[in-house]
């Protein structure tokens, strides 16, 4: 229901005219014509003034409030985008703006719930798909053996190895899911210490030597480093970050190319970069590569292996160190992933405050 200022204005104007005319009639020598003119003039002027005041200061805002309440009742938040931010001394307008603010908050909550619901559906679908693949593979090998192939020693050994490989992939996926879940829930504690990045990277290079040799990829530093490069971070978690970044770099690089790790040493921090010479990543994909299970090339993802959680884990570990991962890429030329770590414990208190509660098993 919307209030109309016209009826109220007429009643108030008539009241003022009657009172004014009544007072004037008490005076001596006042003619009837003067009283009539007084009644008409006072009534009309009062009506104009009162209607303007009521319309623009009260009823206009009251009608807006009723309009907002009606839309809130219908769960229509489309008007939020039209919310006015202008300050006003009118108390009714302030109330109206408060309602707008409340509706804006509710609109944001609704959008966030919708986003989370969509994310949950997508995540459950991805988890189901990722779990189904190794389980069905192992199941197929085992049932083939049970159907009689177990009697053939050559086939038995071959199928058992394939089943074991599928189960290893399943274990890796579950471990990555648990790690990511603990990190996001704030249940992982970072153990900060000072260590040499060069030694860490040499261990990572040794880990991938065989995998790189298969594609004739050279793992190297951007230049020769004669001095130690010390940073203050969690050794095992940064080792996990570099394992994921180097693994991806090898996976997506062309044969007979290089994966280059560089360090830009600054006064208080070190920027670490991993550059590959692969197909590159388009801007649309860069926005989403840190999401769980997001794969750029879904058709080739199974051939290249991995759980699809590596970059999501990298993102959370780096953020737990007070930094962030940046990506630059050129299609057909390759990509560079980089992040920064402090050289000393200058952010120790902040890092420990951001640390979580429970220690996870060390990365194997």
Short mmCIF file of C-alpha atoms in Angstrom, two decimals:
data_model
loop_
_atom_site.label_atom_id
_atom_site.label_comp_id
_atom_site.label_asym_id
_atom_site.label_seq_id
_atom_site.Cartn_x
_atom_site.Cartn_y
_atom_site.Cartn_z
CA UNK A 1 0.00 0.00 0.00
CA UNK A 2 1.29 3.43 -0.94
CA UNK A 3 0.31 6.53 0.97
CA UNK A 4 -0.91 9.61 -0.95
CA UNK A 5 0.05 13.07 0.29
CA UNK A 6 -2.88 14.82 -1.52
CA UNK A 7 -5.62 13.80 0.89
CA UNK A 8 -3.53 14.60 3.95
CA UNK A 9 -2.53 17.96 2.46
CA UNK A 10 -6.16 18.91 1.79
CA UNK A 11 -7.22 18.07 5.34
CA UNK A 12 -4.35 20.00 6.90
CA UNK A 13 -4.87 22.98 4.55
CA UNK A 14 -8.61 23.11 5.38
CA UNK A 15 -7.79 22.99 9.08
CA UNK A 16 -5.32 25.87 8.76
CA UNK A 17 -7.79 27.92 6.65
CA UNK A 18 -10.62 27.41 9.11
CA UNK A 19 -8.45 28.32 12.10
CA UNK A 20 -7.01 31.39 10.35
CA UNK A 21 -10.44 32.59 9.18
CA UNK A 22 -11.92 32.01 12.63
CA UNK A 23 -9.27 34.15 14.27
CA UNK A 24 -9.76 36.95 11.71
CA UNK A 25 -13.55 36.88 12.21
CA UNK A 26 -12.98 37.89 15.82
CA UNK A 27 -11.59 41.22 14.68
CA UNK A 28 -13.89 44.22 14.19
CA UNK A 29 -14.74 45.69 10.80
CA UNK A 30 -13.73 42.51 8.86
CA UNK A 31 -15.92 42.08 5.83
CA UNK A 32 -17.20 38.75 4.55
CA UNK A 33 -15.23 39.21 1.34
CA UNK A 34 -12.00 39.52 3.31
CA UNK A 35 -12.80 36.40 5.27
CA UNK A 36 -13.54 34.47 2.09
CA UNK A 37 -10.29 35.65 0.45
CA UNK A 38 -8.38 34.77 3.61
CA UNK A 39 -9.90 31.30 3.63
CA UNK A 40 -9.08 30.72 -0.06
CA UNK A 41 -5.54 32.15 0.04
CA UNK A 42 -4.53 30.49 3.30
CA UNK A 43 -6.01 27.18 2.16
CA UNK A 44 -4.35 27.17 -1.25
CA UNK A 45 -0.95 28.32 0.00
CA UNK A 46 -1.07 25.87 2.92
CA UNK A 47 -2.04 23.07 0.56
CA UNK A 48 0.87 23.78 -1.79
CA UNK A 49 3.41 24.04 1.00
CA UNK A 50 2.19 20.99 2.92
CA UNK A 51 1.87 18.80 -0.18
CA UNK A 52 5.43 19.67 -1.28
CA UNK A 53 6.85 18.98 2.19
CA UNK A 54 4.94 15.73 2.64
CA UNK A 55 5.60 14.50 -0.88
CA UNK A 56 9.35 15.07 -1.01
CA UNK A 57 10.30 14.65 2.64
CA UNK A 58 7.96 11.93 3.86
CA UNK A 59 5.65 10.06 1.54
CA UNK A 60 8.15 9.66 -1.27
CA UNK A 61 10.58 7.94 1.08
CA UNK A 62 7.82 6.01 2.84
CA UNK A 63 6.63 4.67 -0.51
CA UNK A 64 10.21 3.66 -1.32
CA UNK A 65 10.45 1.84 2.00
CA UNK A 66 7.22 -0.05 1.27
CA UNK A 67 8.50 -0.84 -2.21
CA UNK A 68 11.74 -2.22 -0.76
CA UNK A 69 9.87 -4.32 1.80
CA UNK A 70 7.62 -5.73 -0.88
CA UNK A 71 10.62 -6.73 -2.98
CA UNK A 72 12.36 -8.21 0.05
CA UNK A 73 9.26 -10.28 0.72
CA UNK A 74 9.32 -11.51 -2.87
CA UNK A 75 13.09 -12.14 -2.59
CA UNK A 76 13.69 -9.74 -5.44
CA UNK A 77 17.09 -8.09 -4.94
CA UNK A 78 17.42 -6.58 -8.39
CA UNK A 79 17.02 -3.06 -6.99
CA UNK A 80 20.26 -3.36 -5.01
CA UNK A 81 22.27 -2.21 -8.01
CA UNK A 82 20.31 1.06 -7.93
CA UNK A 83 21.22 1.77 -4.31
CA UNK A 84 22.00 5.42 -3.73
CA UNK A 85 25.05 6.38 -1.75
CA UNK A 86 24.19 10.06 -1.32
CA UNK A 87 24.12 11.34 2.23
CA UNK A 88 20.98 13.04 3.43
CA UNK A 89 19.69 14.75 6.56
CA UNK A 90 16.25 13.30 5.95
CA UNK A 91 15.78 10.56 8.60
CA UNK A 92 13.39 8.61 6.38
CA UNK A 93 15.93 8.61 3.58
CA UNK A 94 18.54 7.34 6.01
CA UNK A 95 16.20 4.51 6.98
CA UNK A 96 15.67 3.74 3.32
CA UNK A 97 19.41 3.62 2.71
CA UNK A 98 19.81 1.27 5.68
CA UNK A 99 17.27 -1.03 4.11
CA UNK A 100 19.16 -0.85 0.83
CA UNK A 101 22.37 -1.75 2.67
CA UNK A 102 20.69 -4.69 4.38
CA UNK A 103 19.33 -5.91 1.06
CA UNK A 104 22.77 -5.55 -0.53
CA UNK A 105 24.30 -7.75 2.17
CA UNK A 106 21.57 -10.34 1.67
CA UNK A 107 22.11 -10.23 -2.06
CA UNK A 108 25.81 -10.91 -1.58
CA UNK A 109 25.02 -13.81 0.74
CA UNK A 110 22.63 -15.27 -1.81
CA UNK A 111 25.20 -14.95 -4.60
CA UNK A 112 27.86 -16.56 -2.41
CA UNK A 113 25.53 -19.44 -1.53
CA UNK A 114 24.75 -19.95 -5.21
CA UNK A 115 28.45 -19.89 -6.05
CA UNK A 116 29.28 -22.35 -3.29
CA UNK A 117 26.43 -24.64 -4.34
CA UNK A 118 27.70 -24.64 -7.93
CA UNK A 119 31.25 -25.20 -6.70
CA UNK A 120 30.10 -28.08 -4.47
CA UNK A 121 28.26 -29.77 -7.35
CA UNK A 122 31.25 -29.37 -9.63
CA UNK A 123 33.64 -30.60 -6.94
CA UNK A 124 31.56 -33.71 -6.19
CA UNK A 125 31.34 -34.50 -9.90
CA UNK A 126 35.11 -34.06 -10.30
CA UNK A 127 35.92 -36.17 -7.23
CA UNK A 128 33.57 -38.92 -8.39
CA UNK A 129 35.17 -38.93 -11.83
CA UNK A 130 38.74 -38.87 -10.52
CA UNK A 131 38.08 -41.67 -8.00
CA UNK A 132 36.15 -43.77 -10.48
CA UNK A 133 38.99 -43.97 -13.01
CA UNK A 134 41.65 -45.76 -10.88
CA UNK A 135 39.05 -47.85 -9.03
CA UNK A 136 37.48 -49.17 -12.24
CA UNK A 137 40.91 -49.80 -13.74
CA UNK A 138 42.12 -51.83 -10.75
CA UNK A 139 38.75 -53.57 -10.57
CA UNK A 140 38.99 -54.59 -14.22
CA UNK A 141 42.46 -56.07 -13.81
CA UNK A 142 41.51 -57.99 -10.66
CA UNK A 143 38.32 -59.45 -12.15
CA UNK A 144 40.20 -60.46 -15.29
CA UNK A 145 42.61 -62.41 -13.11
CA UNK A 146 39.76 -63.99 -11.16
CA UNK A 147 38.13 -65.07 -14.43
CA UNK A 148 41.08 -67.31 -15.18
CA UNK A 149 43.97 -65.13 -16.27
CA UNK A 150 45.64 -65.70 -12.89
CA UNK A 151 46.85 -69.10 -14.14
CA UNK A 152 49.03 -67.46 -16.77
CA UNK A 153 52.13 -66.22 -14.94
CA UNK A 154 53.05 -63.64 -17.60
CA UNK A 155 49.54 -62.15 -17.68
CA UNK A 156 49.23 -62.37 -13.90
CA UNK A 157 52.35 -60.33 -13.22
CA UNK A 158 51.46 -57.76 -15.88
CA UNK A 159 47.90 -57.25 -14.61
CA UNK A 160 48.94 -57.14 -10.97
CA UNK A 161 51.44 -54.38 -11.77
CA UNK A 162 48.75 -52.40 -13.59
CA UNK A 163 46.30 -52.86 -10.72
CA UNK A 164 48.98 -51.76 -8.26
CA UNK A 165 49.70 -48.68 -10.40
CA UNK A 166 46.01 -47.76 -10.40
CA UNK A 167 45.84 -48.16 -6.63
CA UNK A 168 48.98 -46.04 -6.24
CA UNK A 169 47.24 -43.32 -8.26
CA UNK A 170 44.19 -43.66 -6.04
CA UNK A 171 46.35 -43.31 -2.92
CA UNK A 172 48.04 -40.21 -4.38
CA UNK A 173 44.65 -38.66 -5.13
CA UNK A 174 43.32 -39.34 -1.62
CA UNK A 175 46.51 -37.97 -0.04
CA UNK A 176 46.31 -34.81 -2.14
CA UNK A 177 42.65 -34.37 -1.23
CA UNK A 178 43.45 -34.76 2.47
CA UNK A 179 46.38 -32.33 2.23
CA UNK A 180 44.30 -29.72 0.43
CA UNK A 181 41.40 -30.19 2.83
CA UNK A 182 43.65 -29.74 5.87
CA UNK A 183 45.28 -26.64 4.39
CA UNK A 184 41.96 -25.00 3.52
CA UNK A 185 40.52 -25.88 6.93
CA UNK A 186 43.52 -24.29 8.67
CA UNK A 187 44.65 -27.55 10.24
CA UNK A 188 48.18 -27.65 8.93
CA UNK A 189 51.07 -26.04 10.75
CA UNK A 190 54.00 -24.56 8.90
CA UNK A 191 57.43 -25.18 10.44
CA UNK A 192 59.53 -22.19 9.47
CA UNK A 193 63.29 -22.40 9.32
CA UNK A 194 66.20 -20.95 7.37
CA UNK A 195 67.48 -23.19 4.56
CA UNK A 196 69.37 -23.07 1.27
CA UNK A 197 67.12 -22.94 -1.81
CA UNK A 198 69.88 -24.24 -4.08
CA UNK A 199 70.18 -27.47 -2.09
CA UNK A 200 66.42 -27.92 -2.14
CA UNK A 201 66.29 -27.45 -5.92
CA UNK A 202 69.15 -29.89 -6.50
CA UNK A 203 67.15 -32.51 -4.60
CA UNK A 204 64.11 -31.72 -6.74
CA UNK A 205 66.17 -31.98 -9.94
CA UNK A 206 67.48 -35.38 -8.82
CA UNK A 207 63.90 -36.49 -8.18
CA UNK A 208 62.89 -35.75 -11.79
CA UNK A 209 66.10 -36.72 -13.58
CA UNK A 210 64.65 -39.89 -15.07
CA UNK A 211 61.37 -38.28 -16.07
CA UNK A 212 63.18 -35.39 -17.74
CA UNK A 213 65.60 -37.70 -19.59
CA UNK A 214 62.67 -39.54 -21.19
CA UNK A 215 61.67 -36.30 -22.94
CA UNK A 216 65.25 -35.04 -23.37
CA UNK A 217 64.43 -32.04 -21.18
CA UNK A 218 67.30 -30.25 -19.47
CA UNK A 219 66.64 -29.13 -15.87
CA UNK A 220 68.86 -26.16 -15.05
CA UNK A 221 69.25 -22.83 -13.23
CA UNK A 222 69.03 -19.57 -15.13
CA UNK A 223 72.67 -18.88 -14.23
CA UNK A 224 75.49 -20.19 -12.06
CA UNK A 225 75.06 -19.44 -8.37
CA UNK A 226 78.23 -19.53 -6.25
CA UNK A 227 76.67 -18.53 -2.92
CA UNK A 228 73.89 -20.07 -0.91
CA UNK A 229 70.43 -18.57 -1.29
CA UNK A 230 68.81 -18.67 2.13
CA UNK A 231 65.10 -18.18 2.76
CA UNK A 232 62.89 -18.44 5.82
CA UNK A 233 60.07 -20.88 5.11
CA UNK A 234 58.78 -24.41 5.66
CA UNK A 235 61.32 -26.63 3.89
CA UNK A 236 59.04 -29.61 3.28
CA UNK A 237 56.14 -27.51 2.02
CA UNK A 238 58.32 -25.49 -0.35
CA UNK A 239 59.83 -28.78 -1.50
CA UNK A 240 56.26 -29.91 -2.23
CA UNK A 241 55.60 -26.68 -4.15
CA UNK A 242 58.70 -27.10 -6.30
CA UNK A 243 57.91 -30.77 -6.94
CA UNK A 244 54.52 -29.79 -8.34
CA UNK A 245 55.85 -26.88 -10.42
CA UNK A 246 58.76 -28.86 -11.91
CA UNK A 247 56.51 -31.87 -12.56
CA UNK A 248 54.03 -29.67 -14.46
CA UNK A 249 56.83 -27.93 -16.34
CA UNK A 250 58.21 -31.27 -17.56
CA UNK A 251 54.74 -32.61 -18.28
CA UNK A 252 53.71 -29.72 -20.52
CA UNK A 253 57.08 -28.93 -22.13
CA UNK A 254 57.96 -30.08 -25.60
CA UNK A 255 60.68 -32.69 -26.04
CA UNK A 256 64.28 -31.48 -26.33
CA UNK A 257 63.65 -28.25 -24.44
CA UNK A 258 64.63 -26.79 -21.07
CA UNK A 259 62.98 -26.18 -17.71
CA UNK A 260 64.72 -23.23 -16.08
CA UNK A 261 64.58 -22.27 -12.41
CA UNK A 262 65.65 -18.74 -11.56
CA UNK A 263 66.17 -16.71 -8.39
CA UNK A 264 65.90 -12.93 -8.17
CA UNK A 265 67.59 -11.97 -4.93
CA UNK A 266 66.33 -8.74 -3.37
CA UNK A 267 67.13 -6.97 -0.11
CA UNK A 268 64.55 -8.77 2.00
CA UNK A 269 63.13 -11.54 -0.21
CA UNK A 270 63.88 -13.98 -3.00
CA UNK A 271 61.63 -14.43 -6.02
CA UNK A 272 61.62 -18.00 -7.34
CA UNK A 273 60.53 -18.67 -10.93
CA UNK A 274 60.01 -21.86 -12.93
CA UNK A 275 59.96 -21.41 -16.71
CA UNK A 276 59.02 -24.10 -19.23
CA UNK A 277 58.96 -24.20 -23.03
CA UNK A 278 55.56 -25.75 -23.56
CA UNK A 279 52.38 -24.85 -25.41
CA UNK A 280 51.56 -21.99 -23.05
CA UNK A 281 48.31 -21.14 -21.28
CA UNK A 282 45.57 -18.88 -22.61
CA UNK A 283 44.35 -15.99 -20.38
CA UNK A 284 40.98 -17.71 -19.88
CA UNK A 285 42.67 -20.80 -18.46
CA UNK A 286 45.13 -18.84 -16.30
CA UNK A 287 42.19 -17.55 -14.26
CA UNK A 288 41.21 -21.10 -13.32
CA UNK A 289 44.34 -23.27 -13.27
CA UNK A 290 44.57 -23.09 -9.46
CA UNK A 291 41.09 -24.57 -9.02
CA UNK A 292 40.73 -28.17 -7.88
CA UNK A 293 40.75 -30.71 -10.71
CA UNK A 294 40.84 -28.00 -13.36
CA UNK A 295 42.66 -29.27 -16.43
CA UNK A 296 43.48 -27.24 -19.51
CA UNK A 297 43.44 -30.21 -21.86
CA UNK A 298 40.97 -32.71 -20.45
CA UNK A 299 41.41 -35.09 -23.39
CA UNK A 300 45.13 -35.54 -22.65
CA UNK A 301 45.03 -35.23 -18.86
CA UNK A 302 44.95 -38.97 -18.21
CA UNK A 303 47.92 -39.61 -20.48
CA UNK A 304 49.96 -37.02 -18.61
CA UNK A 305 48.91 -38.26 -15.18
CA UNK A 306 48.58 -36.26 -12.00
CA UNK A 307 45.63 -35.72 -9.70
CA UNK A 308 44.59 -32.26 -10.86
CA UNK A 309 45.21 -30.90 -7.35
CA UNK A 310 48.87 -29.93 -7.61
CA UNK A 311 48.44 -26.24 -8.41
CA UNK A 312 45.66 -25.86 -5.85
CA UNK A 313 48.06 -27.20 -3.20
CA UNK A 314 50.82 -24.90 -4.49
CA UNK A 315 48.52 -21.87 -4.22
CA UNK A 316 47.53 -22.58 -0.61
CA UNK A 317 51.06 -23.37 0.58
CA UNK A 318 52.48 -20.21 -0.98
CA UNK A 319 49.65 -18.11 0.49
CA UNK A 320 50.37 -19.64 3.91
CA UNK A 321 53.86 -18.12 3.52
CA UNK A 322 52.36 -14.68 2.97
CA UNK A 323 53.00 -14.70 -0.77
CA UNK A 324 51.10 -15.51 -3.96
CA UNK A 325 51.78 -17.34 -7.21
CA UNK A 326 51.91 -15.29 -10.41
CA UNK A 327 51.71 -16.75 -13.90
CA UNK A 328 52.90 -15.29 -17.18
CA UNK A 329 52.43 -17.26 -20.37
CA UNK A 330 52.65 -16.97 -24.13
CA UNK A 331 50.87 -19.46 -26.35
CA UNK A 332 53.38 -21.60 -28.19
CA UNK A 333 56.32 -20.29 -26.14
CA UNK A 334 55.80 -21.49 -22.59
CA UNK A 335 54.85 -20.36 -19.10
CA UNK A 336 56.54 -18.97 -16.00
CA UNK A 337 55.31 -19.56 -12.45
CA UNK A 338 56.83 -17.39 -9.74
CA UNK A 339 56.44 -16.56 -6.05
CA UNK A 340 58.41 -14.82 -3.30
CA UNK A 341 59.84 -15.95 0.03
CA UNK A 342 61.41 -13.84 2.80
CA UNK A 343 65.16 -14.11 3.33
CA UNK A 344 64.92 -13.78 7.09
CA UNK A 345 62.37 -14.23 9.85
CA UNK A 346 61.10 -10.68 9.44
CA UNK A 347 57.52 -11.96 9.30
CA UNK A 348 57.90 -14.68 11.88
CA UNK A 349 55.11 -13.52 14.17
CA UNK A 350 52.77 -13.00 11.26
CA UNK A 351 53.62 -16.36 9.75
CA UNK A 352 53.17 -18.22 13.02
CA UNK A 353 49.82 -16.53 13.55
CA UNK A 354 48.75 -17.66 10.10
CA UNK A 355 49.99 -21.17 10.82
CA UNK A 356 47.48 -23.86 11.47
CA UNK A 357 47.04 -26.33 14.30
CA UNK A 358 47.90 -29.88 13.28
CA UNK A 359 51.05 -31.15 11.59
CA UNK A 360 50.57 -33.35 8.54
CA UNK A 361 52.96 -36.17 7.60
CA UNK A 362 56.01 -34.92 5.75
CA UNK A 363 55.97 -35.05 1.96
CA UNK A 364 57.55 -38.22 0.64
#
